[in-house]
GROMACS .gro file of C-alpha atoms in nm:
model
  415
    1MET     CA    1   2.424   0.401   2.119
    2SER     CA    2   2.412   0.587   2.449
    3SER     CA    3   2.173   0.482   2.724
    4THR     CA    4   1.947   0.774   2.629
    5LEU     CA    5   1.934   0.667   2.265
    6ASP     CA    6   1.880   0.304   2.370
    7ALA     CA    7   1.582   0.405   2.583
    8LEU     CA    8   1.436   0.620   2.306
    9TYR     CA    9   1.482   0.343   2.049
   10ALA     CA   10   1.303   0.099   2.279
   11ALA     CA   11   1.016   0.349   2.304
   12ILE     CA   12   1.004   0.372   1.924
   13ILE     CA   13   0.979  -0.007   1.899
   14ASP     CA   14   0.702  -0.018   2.161
   15ASN     CA   15   0.500   0.259   1.993
   16PRO     CA   16   0.605   0.298   1.629
   17ALA     CA   17   0.320   0.536   1.547
   18ASP     CA   18   0.446   0.803   1.790
   19ARG     CA   19   0.642   1.052   1.579
   20THR     CA   20   0.723   1.273   1.878
   21VAL     CA   21   0.957   1.010   2.021
   22ARG     CA   22   1.140   0.994   1.689
   23LEU     CA   23   1.190   1.369   1.685
   24VAL     CA   24   1.331   1.349   2.037
   25PHE     CA   25   1.558   1.068   1.915
   26ALA     CA   26   1.677   1.295   1.632
   27ASP     CA   27   1.748   1.575   1.881
   28ALA     CA   28   1.951   1.333   2.093
   29LEU     CA   29   2.150   1.230   1.786
   30ASP     CA   30   2.236   1.594   1.721
   31GLU     CA   31   2.379   1.627   2.070
   32SER     CA   32   2.645   1.363   1.999
   33ASP     CA   33   2.838   1.595   1.763
   34ASP     CA   34   2.899   1.295   1.536
   35PRO     CA   35   2.844   1.383   1.165
   36ALA     CA   36   2.697   1.037   1.103
   37ASP     CA   37   2.441   1.092   1.380
   38ALA     CA   38   2.356   1.434   1.238
   39THR     CA   39   2.290   1.272   0.899
   40ARG     CA   40   2.058   1.017   1.058
   41ALA     CA   41   1.876   1.293   1.245
   42GLU     CA   42   1.825   1.486   0.921
   43PHE     CA   43   1.683   1.175   0.752
   44ILE     CA   44   1.438   1.112   1.037
   45ARG     CA   45   1.307   1.469   1.032
   46ALA     CA   46   1.287   1.481   0.652
   47GLN     CA   47   1.086   1.159   0.628
   48ILE     CA   48   0.849   1.280   0.898
   49ASP     CA   49   0.798   1.600   0.699
   50LEU     CA   50   0.727   1.392   0.386
   51GLU     CA   51   0.446   1.210   0.566
   52GLY     CA   52   0.257   1.536   0.605
   53MET     CA   53   0.272   1.630   0.236
   54PHE     CA   54   0.037   1.538  -0.047
   55ASP     CA   55   0.193   1.381  -0.356
   56ASP     CA   56   0.143   1.703  -0.553
   57ASP     CA   57   0.295   1.932  -0.289
   58PRO     CA   58   0.554   2.148  -0.472
   59ARG     CA   59   0.799   2.104  -0.184
   60ARG     CA   60   0.790   1.727  -0.205
   61PRO     CA   61   1.027   1.651  -0.498
   62ALA     CA   62   1.325   1.831  -0.345
   63LEU     CA   63   1.271   1.680  -0.001
   64ALA     CA   64   1.216   1.330  -0.144
   65SER     CA   65   1.535   1.364  -0.349
   66ARG     CA   66   1.730   1.462  -0.038
   67CYS     CA   67   1.593   1.161   0.151
   68GLU     CA   68   1.682   0.935  -0.139
   69GLY     CA   69   2.040   1.059  -0.140
   70LEU     CA   70   2.079   1.017   0.235
   71PHE     CA   71   1.936   0.666   0.222
   72ALA     CA   72   2.159   0.561  -0.069
   73ALA     CA   73   2.470   0.674   0.115
   74ASN     CA   74   2.387   0.538   0.461
   75TRP     CA   75   2.143   0.247   0.440
   76ILE     CA   76   2.403  -0.019   0.526
   77GLU     CA   77   2.493   0.153   0.852
   78TRP     CA   78   2.127   0.206   0.943
   79TRP     CA   79   2.022  -0.148   0.854
   80ARG     CA   80   2.310  -0.329   1.027
   81PRO     CA   81   2.180  -0.298   1.389
   82VAL     CA   82   1.836  -0.417   1.278
   83CYS     CA   83   1.992  -0.730   1.129
   84ALA     CA   84   2.185  -0.794   1.450
   85ALA     CA   85   1.865  -0.765   1.656
   86LEU     CA   86   1.668  -0.999   1.428
   87GLY     CA   87   1.939  -1.260   1.386
   88LEU     CA   88   1.982  -1.186   1.016
   89PRO     CA   89   2.318  -1.178   0.838
   90GLU     CA   90   2.465  -0.831   0.851
   91PRO     CA   91   2.520  -0.645   0.523
   92TYR     CA   92   2.865  -0.689   0.376
   93VAL     CA   93   3.106  -0.400   0.421
   94PRO     CA   94   3.439  -0.425   0.233
   95SER     CA   95   3.738  -0.441   0.465
   96ARG     CA   96   4.012  -0.185   0.427
   97ARG     CA   97   4.283  -0.438   0.508
   98LEU     CA   98   4.547  -0.493   0.243
   99GLY     CA   99   4.465  -0.862   0.197
  100ALA     CA  100   4.093  -0.793   0.151
  101ARG     CA  101   4.162  -0.516  -0.098
  102PHE     CA  102   4.392  -0.747  -0.293
  103LYS     CA  103   4.120  -1.014  -0.314
  104ARG     CA  104   3.879  -0.759  -0.456
  105LEU     CA  105   4.142  -0.640  -0.700
  106VAL     CA  106   4.212  -0.987  -0.842
  107GLY     CA  107   3.842  -1.076  -0.842
  108SER     CA  108   3.845  -1.357  -0.585
  109ASP     CA  109   3.603  -1.159  -0.367
  110LYS     CA  110   3.313  -1.055  -0.589
  111ARG     CA  111   3.074  -0.946  -0.319
  112VAL     CA  112   2.921  -0.602  -0.349
  113PRO     CA  113   2.861  -0.372  -0.052
  114GLY     CA  114   2.539  -0.452   0.128
  115GLU     CA  115   2.506  -0.818   0.026
  116PRO     CA  116   2.287  -1.019   0.072
  117TYR     CA  117   2.057  -0.716   0.063
  118ILE     CA  118   1.961  -0.490  -0.226
  119ALA     CA  119   1.864  -0.130  -0.158
  120ASN     CA  120   1.611   0.075  -0.353
  121PRO     CA  121   1.685   0.433  -0.245
  122ALA     CA  122   1.386   0.576  -0.435
  123ALA     CA  123   1.154   0.367  -0.216
  124TYR     CA  124   1.375   0.383   0.097
  125SER     CA  125   1.360   0.004   0.100
  126ILE     CA  126   1.589  -0.297   0.145
  127ARG     CA  127   1.514  -0.635  -0.014
  128SER     CA  128   1.644  -0.978   0.076
  129ASP     CA  129   1.594  -1.232  -0.201
  130GLU     CA  130   1.736  -1.500   0.027
  131HIS     CA  131   1.480  -1.436   0.299
  132GLU     CA  132   1.193  -1.326   0.072
  133PHE     CA  133   1.109  -0.993   0.234
  134THR     CA  134   1.145  -0.619   0.180
  135ALA     CA  135   1.182  -0.366   0.461
  136GLN     CA  136   1.078  -0.007   0.394
  137PHE     CA  137   1.174   0.297   0.599
  138TYR     CA  138   0.913   0.545   0.722
  139ALA     CA  139   0.994   0.843   0.944
  140GLY     CA  140   1.358   0.735   0.960
  141PHE     CA  141   1.313   0.371   1.065
  142PRO     CA  142   1.210   0.037   0.905
  143GLU     CA  143   0.833   0.024   0.955
  144MET     CA  144   0.691  -0.167   0.659
  145LEU     CA  145   0.769  -0.537   0.627
  146ALA     CA  146   0.661  -0.681   0.293
  147ILE     CA  147   0.658  -1.060   0.296
  148HIS     CA  148   0.693  -1.219  -0.046
  149ARG     CA  149   0.716  -1.579   0.070
  150PHE     CA  150   0.738  -1.747   0.406
  151THR     CA  151   1.073  -1.899   0.499
  152ILE     CA  152   1.116  -2.122   0.800
  153ASP     CA  153   1.451  -1.977   0.899
  154THR     CA  154   1.326  -1.618   0.917
  155LEU     CA  155   0.953  -1.559   0.954
  156THR     CA  156   0.764  -1.876   1.042
  157GLY     CA  157   0.747  -1.906   1.420
  158GLN     CA  158   0.969  -1.602   1.479
  159PHE     CA  159   0.736  -1.325   1.376
  160GLY     CA  160   0.667  -1.208   1.730
  161GLN     CA  161   1.039  -1.156   1.787
  162TRP     CA  162   1.066  -0.945   1.472
  163LEU     CA  163   0.793  -0.710   1.590
  164SER     CA  164   0.938  -0.689   1.941
  165ARG     CA  165   1.295  -0.611   1.829
  166ALA     CA  166   1.233  -0.365   1.544
  167PRO     CA  167   0.978  -0.088   1.485
  168PHE     CA  168   0.782  -0.287   1.225
  169CYS     CA  169   0.415  -0.195   1.245
  170ARG     CA  170   0.309  -0.209   0.878
  171LEU     CA  171   0.269  -0.547   0.710
  172ARG     CA  172   0.228  -0.628   0.345
  173PHE     CA  173   0.171  -0.970   0.193
  174THR     CA  174   0.239  -0.976  -0.180
  175ASP     CA  175   0.103  -1.326  -0.237
  176VAL     CA  176  -0.201  -1.516  -0.117
  177LEU     CA  177  -0.167  -1.633   0.242
  178SER     CA  178  -0.259  -1.981   0.356
  179GLU     CA  179  -0.435  -2.034   0.686
  180PHE     CA  180  -0.125  -2.210   0.820
  181GLU     CA  181   0.092  -1.912   0.730
  182TRP     CA  182  -0.144  -1.665   0.892
  183ASN     CA  183  -0.168  -1.878   1.206
  184SER     CA  184   0.211  -1.880   1.226
  185LEU     CA  185   0.196  -1.500   1.248
  186ASP     CA  186  -0.092  -1.481   1.493
  187GLY     CA  187  -0.037  -1.369   1.849
  188PRO     CA  188  -0.067  -1.072   2.083
  189HIS     CA  189   0.213  -0.896   1.892
  190LEU     CA  190  -0.034  -0.831   1.608
  191ALA     CA  191  -0.195  -0.564   1.826
  192LYS     CA  192   0.110  -0.354   1.735
  193VAL     CA  193   0.022  -0.362   1.363
  194THR     CA  194  -0.121  -0.029   1.246
  195GLU     CA  195  -0.127  -0.091   0.869
  196LEU     CA  196  -0.204  -0.409   0.678
  197VAL     CA  197  -0.174  -0.451   0.302
  198LEU     CA  198  -0.295  -0.766   0.128
  199ASP     CA  199  -0.232  -0.769  -0.246
  200ARG     CA  200  -0.472  -1.065  -0.275
  201LEU     CA  201  -0.769  -1.132  -0.050
  202PRO     CA  202  -0.977  -1.434  -0.157
  203GLY     CA  203  -1.275  -1.536   0.051
  204ASP     CA  204  -1.113  -1.813   0.257
  205VAL     CA  205  -0.827  -1.586   0.363
  206ALA     CA  206  -1.071  -1.305   0.448
  207ASN     CA  207  -1.263  -1.535   0.681
  208PHE     CA  208  -0.972  -1.600   0.916
  209LEU     CA  209  -0.832  -1.248   0.875
  210ILE     CA  210  -1.160  -1.100   1.001
  211ARG     CA  211  -1.137  -1.316   1.313
  212THR     CA  212  -0.786  -1.192   1.396
  213PRO     CA  213  -0.768  -0.937   1.682
  214LEU     CA  214  -0.590  -0.660   1.491
  215THR     CA  215  -0.712  -0.411   1.747
  216GLY     CA  216  -0.449  -0.146   1.667
  217LEU     CA  217  -0.517  -0.139   1.294
  218ILE     CA  218  -0.580   0.209   1.152
  219SER     CA  219  -0.504   0.150   0.781
  220LEU     CA  220  -0.619  -0.142   0.566
  221LYS     CA  221  -0.539  -0.189   0.196
  222VAL     CA  222  -0.677  -0.498   0.027
  223MET     CA  223  -0.785  -0.632  -0.309
  224PRO     CA  224  -1.112  -0.811  -0.230
  225LEU     CA  225  -1.144  -0.947  -0.586
  226GLY     CA  226  -1.484  -0.784  -0.634
  227LEU     CA  227  -1.670  -0.994  -0.377
  228PRO     CA  228  -1.935  -0.803  -0.176
  229SER     CA  229  -1.925  -1.065   0.101
  230ILE     CA  230  -1.558  -0.990   0.165
  231VAL     CA  231  -1.624  -0.616   0.175
  232ARG     CA  232  -1.902  -0.671   0.428
  233GLY     CA  233  -1.671  -0.873   0.652
  234LEU     CA  234  -1.410  -0.599   0.641
  235VAL     CA  235  -1.641  -0.312   0.737
  236HIS     CA  236  -1.923  -0.461   0.948
  237ASN     CA  237  -1.830  -0.484   1.317
  238PRO     CA  238  -1.470  -0.597   1.259
  239ALA     CA  239  -1.203  -0.624   1.529
  240TRP     CA  240  -1.040  -0.310   1.388
  241ALA     CA  241  -1.316  -0.074   1.503
  242GLY     CA  242  -1.069   0.214   1.511
  243LEU     CA  243  -0.982   0.188   1.141
  244ARG     CA  244  -0.928   0.531   0.988
  245SER     CA  245  -0.816   0.451   0.632
  246LEU     CA  246  -0.957   0.189   0.393
  247THR     CA  247  -0.829   0.122   0.042
  248LEU     CA  248  -1.004  -0.128  -0.184
  249SER     CA  249  -0.744  -0.195  -0.452
  250GLY     CA  250  -0.822  -0.291  -0.808
  251ILE     CA  251  -1.172  -0.263  -0.952
  252SER     CA  252  -1.454  -0.236  -0.699
  253THR     CA  253  -1.780  -0.372  -0.834
  254PRO     CA  254  -2.106  -0.177  -0.795
  255ASP     CA  255  -2.235  -0.448  -0.561
  256SER     CA  256  -1.926  -0.411  -0.342
  257LEU     CA  257  -1.979  -0.036  -0.314
  258CYS     CA  258  -2.342  -0.091  -0.216
  259GLU     CA  259  -2.230  -0.338   0.050
  260LEU     CA  260  -1.979  -0.086   0.181
  261ALA     CA  261  -2.247   0.184   0.200
  262GLU     CA  262  -2.507  -0.034   0.371
  263SER     CA  263  -2.290  -0.240   0.608
  264CYS     CA  264  -2.010  -0.011   0.724
  265THR     CA  265  -1.993   0.038   1.101
  266LEU     CA  266  -1.647   0.202   1.103
  267GLU     CA  267  -1.728   0.523   1.287
  268HIS     CA  268  -1.368   0.649   1.280
  269LEU     CA  269  -1.314   0.602   0.907
  270GLU     CA  270  -1.162   0.922   0.762
  271GLU     CA  271  -1.007   0.809   0.434
  272LEU     CA  272  -1.163   0.592   0.165
  273THR     CA  273  -1.010   0.484  -0.166
  274PHE     CA  274  -1.162   0.261  -0.433
  275GLY     CA  275  -1.133   0.211  -0.808
  276VAL     CA  276  -1.389   0.195  -1.089
  277HIS     CA  277  -1.354   0.063  -1.441
  278GLU     CA  278  -1.548  -0.116  -1.709
  279VAL     CA  279  -1.509  -0.492  -1.736
  280GLU     CA  280  -1.588  -0.650  -2.068
  281GLU     CA  281  -1.781  -0.970  -2.114
  282SER     CA  282  -1.593  -1.230  -2.314
  283GLN     CA  283  -1.747  -1.288  -2.655
  284PRO     CA  284  -1.725  -1.621  -2.840
  285ILE     CA  285  -1.537  -1.597  -3.169
  286GLY     CA  286  -1.465  -1.864  -3.423
  287GLY     CA  287  -1.210  -1.982  -3.676
  288LEU     CA  288  -0.833  -1.975  -3.661
  289TRP     CA  289  -0.841  -1.633  -3.493
  290SER     CA  290  -1.030  -1.794  -3.207
  291VAL     CA  291  -0.761  -2.056  -3.155
  292LEU     CA  292  -0.471  -1.811  -3.177
  293SER     CA  293  -0.628  -1.534  -2.973
  294SER     CA  294  -0.747  -1.773  -2.703
  295ALA     CA  295  -0.400  -1.926  -2.674
  296ILE     CA  296  -0.228  -1.588  -2.654
  297ALA     CA  297  -0.491  -1.452  -2.418
  298GLY     CA  298  -0.443  -1.755  -2.195
  299ILE     CA  299  -0.070  -1.688  -2.169
  300LEU     CA  300  -0.130  -1.320  -2.102
  301ALA     CA  301  -0.391  -1.407  -1.841
  302GLN     CA  302  -0.129  -1.610  -1.656
  303MET     CA  303   0.102  -1.307  -1.665
  304ALA     CA  304  -0.182  -1.081  -1.552
  305HIS     CA  305  -0.258  -1.276  -1.236
  306LEU     CA  306  -0.114  -0.985  -1.042
  307TYR     CA  307  -0.397  -0.769  -1.178
  308PRO     CA  308  -0.713  -0.979  -1.138
  309ARG     CA  309  -1.047  -0.834  -1.243
  310PRO     CA  310  -1.403  -0.910  -1.138
  311VAL     CA  311  -1.643  -1.089  -1.368
  312GLY     CA  312  -1.799  -0.870  -1.636
  313PRO     CA  313  -1.979  -0.708  -1.786
  314ILE     CA  314  -1.955  -0.386  -1.584
  315ARG     CA  315  -2.039  -0.054  -1.748
  316GLY     CA  316  -2.033   0.302  -1.622
  317PRO     CA  317  -2.412   0.321  -1.571
  318ASP     CA  318  -2.385   0.017  -1.343
  319TYR     CA  319  -2.199   0.239  -1.096
  320TRP     CA  320  -2.458   0.518  -1.092
  321PRO     CA  321  -2.703   0.351  -0.847
  322ALA     CA  322  -2.410   0.241  -0.629
  323PHE     CA  323  -2.286   0.600  -0.601
  324MET     CA  324  -2.638   0.708  -0.505
  325VAL     CA  325  -2.652   0.445  -0.231
  326LEU     CA  326  -2.310   0.554  -0.109
  327SER     CA  327  -2.420   0.918  -0.101
  328ARG     CA  328  -2.706   0.828   0.135
  329SER     CA  329  -2.488   0.629   0.375
  330PRO     CA  330  -2.326   0.765   0.694
  331VAL     CA  331  -1.982   0.686   0.549
  332LEU     CA  332  -1.921   0.993   0.333
  333PRO     CA  333  -1.997   1.272   0.586
  334ARG     CA  334  -1.720   1.135   0.812
  335LEU     CA  335  -1.448   1.144   0.548
  336ARG     CA  336  -1.158   1.385   0.530
  337ARG     CA  337  -1.029   1.227   0.211
  338LEU     CA  338  -1.210   1.042  -0.066
  339ARG     CA  339  -1.025   0.898  -0.365
  340VAL     CA  340  -1.211   0.745  -0.658
  341LEU     CA  341  -0.953   0.607  -0.899
  342ASP     CA  342  -0.970   0.490  -1.257
  343ALA     CA  343  -0.859   0.133  -1.194
  344ASP     CA  344  -0.726   0.092  -1.546
  345PRO     CA  345  -0.587  -0.260  -1.589
  346ASN     CA  346  -0.228  -0.296  -1.697
  347TRP     CA  347  -0.140  -0.342  -2.064
  348ILE     CA  348  -0.128  -0.720  -2.025
  349SER     CA  349  -0.490  -0.732  -1.910
  350ARG     CA  350  -0.598  -0.492  -2.183
  351VAL     CA  351  -0.433  -0.697  -2.459
  352ALA     CA  352  -0.578  -1.021  -2.325
  353ASP     CA  353  -0.923  -0.862  -2.308
  354MET     CA  354  -0.892  -0.724  -2.661
  355LEU     CA  355  -0.787  -1.061  -2.800
  356VAL     CA  356  -1.066  -1.252  -2.629
  357ASN     CA  357  -1.322  -0.998  -2.754
  358ALA     CA  358  -1.174  -0.976  -3.107
  359GLY     CA  359  -1.077  -0.615  -3.052
  360GLU     CA  360  -1.438  -0.502  -3.018
  361ARG     CA  361  -1.533  -0.229  -2.771
  362THR     CA  362  -1.858  -0.051  -2.711
  363GLU     CA  363  -1.824   0.326  -2.728
  364ASN     CA  364  -2.056   0.540  -2.519
  365ALA     CA  365  -2.101   0.914  -2.557
  366GLU     CA  366  -2.219   0.951  -2.196
  367PRO     CA  367  -1.963   1.009  -1.919
  368PHE     CA  368  -1.866   0.693  -1.733
  369LEU     CA  369  -1.993   0.851  -1.410
  370SER     CA  370  -2.306   1.061  -1.455
  371ASP     CA  371  -2.325   1.420  -1.334
  372ALA     CA  372  -2.607   1.324  -1.100
  373CYS     CA  373  -2.417   1.048  -0.921
  374VAL     CA  374  -2.099   1.257  -0.889
  375ARG     CA  375  -2.297   1.552  -0.750
  376ALA     CA  376  -2.472   1.323  -0.503
  377VAL     CA  377  -2.139   1.201  -0.366
  378ALA     CA  378  -2.002   1.557  -0.349
  379ASP     CA  379  -2.316   1.679  -0.169
  380ALA     CA  380  -2.280   1.403   0.092
  381LEU     CA  381  -1.931   1.515   0.195
  382ASP     CA  382  -1.894   1.753   0.489
  383PRO     CA  383  -1.736   2.070   0.342
  384ASP     CA  384  -1.602   2.172   0.683
  385LYS     CA  385  -1.422   1.838   0.725
  386LEU     CA  386  -1.314   1.758   0.370
  387GLU     CA  387  -0.943   1.801   0.295
  388ARG     CA  388  -0.915   1.626  -0.041
  389LEU     CA  389  -1.148   1.485  -0.305
  390GLU     CA  390  -0.982   1.296  -0.588
  391LEU     CA  391  -1.180   1.185  -0.894
  392PRO     CA  392  -1.081   1.044  -1.234
  393ALA     CA  393  -1.103   1.340  -1.473
  394ALA     CA  394  -1.160   1.124  -1.780
  395ARG     CA  395  -1.460   0.956  -1.618
  396ILE     CA  396  -1.671   1.266  -1.548
  397SER     CA  397  -1.806   1.537  -1.775
  398PRO     CA  398  -1.630   1.873  -1.834
  399VAL     CA  399  -1.930   2.052  -1.684
  400CYS     CA  400  -1.904   1.847  -1.366
  401ARG     CA  401  -1.526   1.898  -1.348
  402ASP     CA  402  -1.570   2.275  -1.366
  403GLU     CA  403  -1.846   2.268  -1.107
  404LEU     CA  404  -1.637   2.068  -0.860
  405THR     CA  405  -1.337   2.295  -0.910
  406ARG     CA  406  -1.545   2.604  -0.834
  407ARG     CA  407  -1.701   2.438  -0.535
  408PHE     CA  408  -1.398   2.282  -0.364
  409GLY     CA  409  -1.108   2.480  -0.508
  410PRO     CA  410  -0.765   2.323  -0.449
  411ARG     CA  411  -0.918   2.048  -0.235
  412VAL     CA  412  -1.043   1.869  -0.547
  413VAL     CA  413  -0.790   1.676  -0.758
  414LEU     CA  414  -0.900   1.561  -1.102
  415ALA     CA  415  -0.634   1.307  -1.194
   0.00000   0.00000   0.00000
């Protein structure tokens, strides 16, 4: 790269959230008159445009498809300098020399282009099974680092270098962290992290996470496993006082929503996402069916550990008071976007639940979320600030759906 591009890339690493610098970088690439640089510039601009679009924007499919094609054709070249900076093996590129081509022809060299990495163009991501991580591109550069398992030769003890040599500012941990692992990541470099995703957040992990000075954090996505105490720790005077987006993955219990409403001190929160769903109470059953179903359900429960659920029973009416408490809190008037999802468990969880409960389900003619509690939440939102309200269509009544559509127009999404 030229000295200008080097300086701009250093600025991108220092401040990954600044999209203006990336657009200037793209302009500088265009000035080189190199077709490869022009392709990279197009990818940067296209991904930045994608960030400003909702999922249902009619322009999105064509633009996403173009980004996917560009990434599929060029990811090796774009990923190679990152590997060099981080001390990782560079992706394999077949040599054009006669001897190398002969080895590939006779099968003595079975490597595929890009090894040891595997690209997923649809997600703009690159996975290393050897090093147990996935890097995902945002706005033209690798920003998200998903850690599947800690490895001494890559992450443990070297995390600060990774964040100082590449524009990583979004972290995702797909498995439960130990305190030792988190401490190996800790340091002043964490102030650079703007997004944190924890697929599992048990209480002991939450306790030391809350004490970590993630002062630059603006987006947090966690699965708090239905514990109100964890939710309180996340939203009541945390280090990330500037948090703007909070996603509670999985099923949020009514008690957790009440805790969120009553304890939240996040004055800059603009986006809130949580899921609701019924949770059945296991019923004792007897006979041979009990033995077989319990055995099968146990196996399925092991498979379903990726989709844990809170303790039941939880019914729709249990959420009604929680929605009322939320509607009276200072949280909702600040929001630009509110997403209430139907946190439907995966098929494995549903089958396990059905087996344990002998296939019995309680049908209820009432809507899962009452008209009164949905209206209360809608009334609490600031109509001048609201950009998007997403609610589960199957969980509210047709009358309420029609009312919300008339009231908010295209800003309401009934998914």
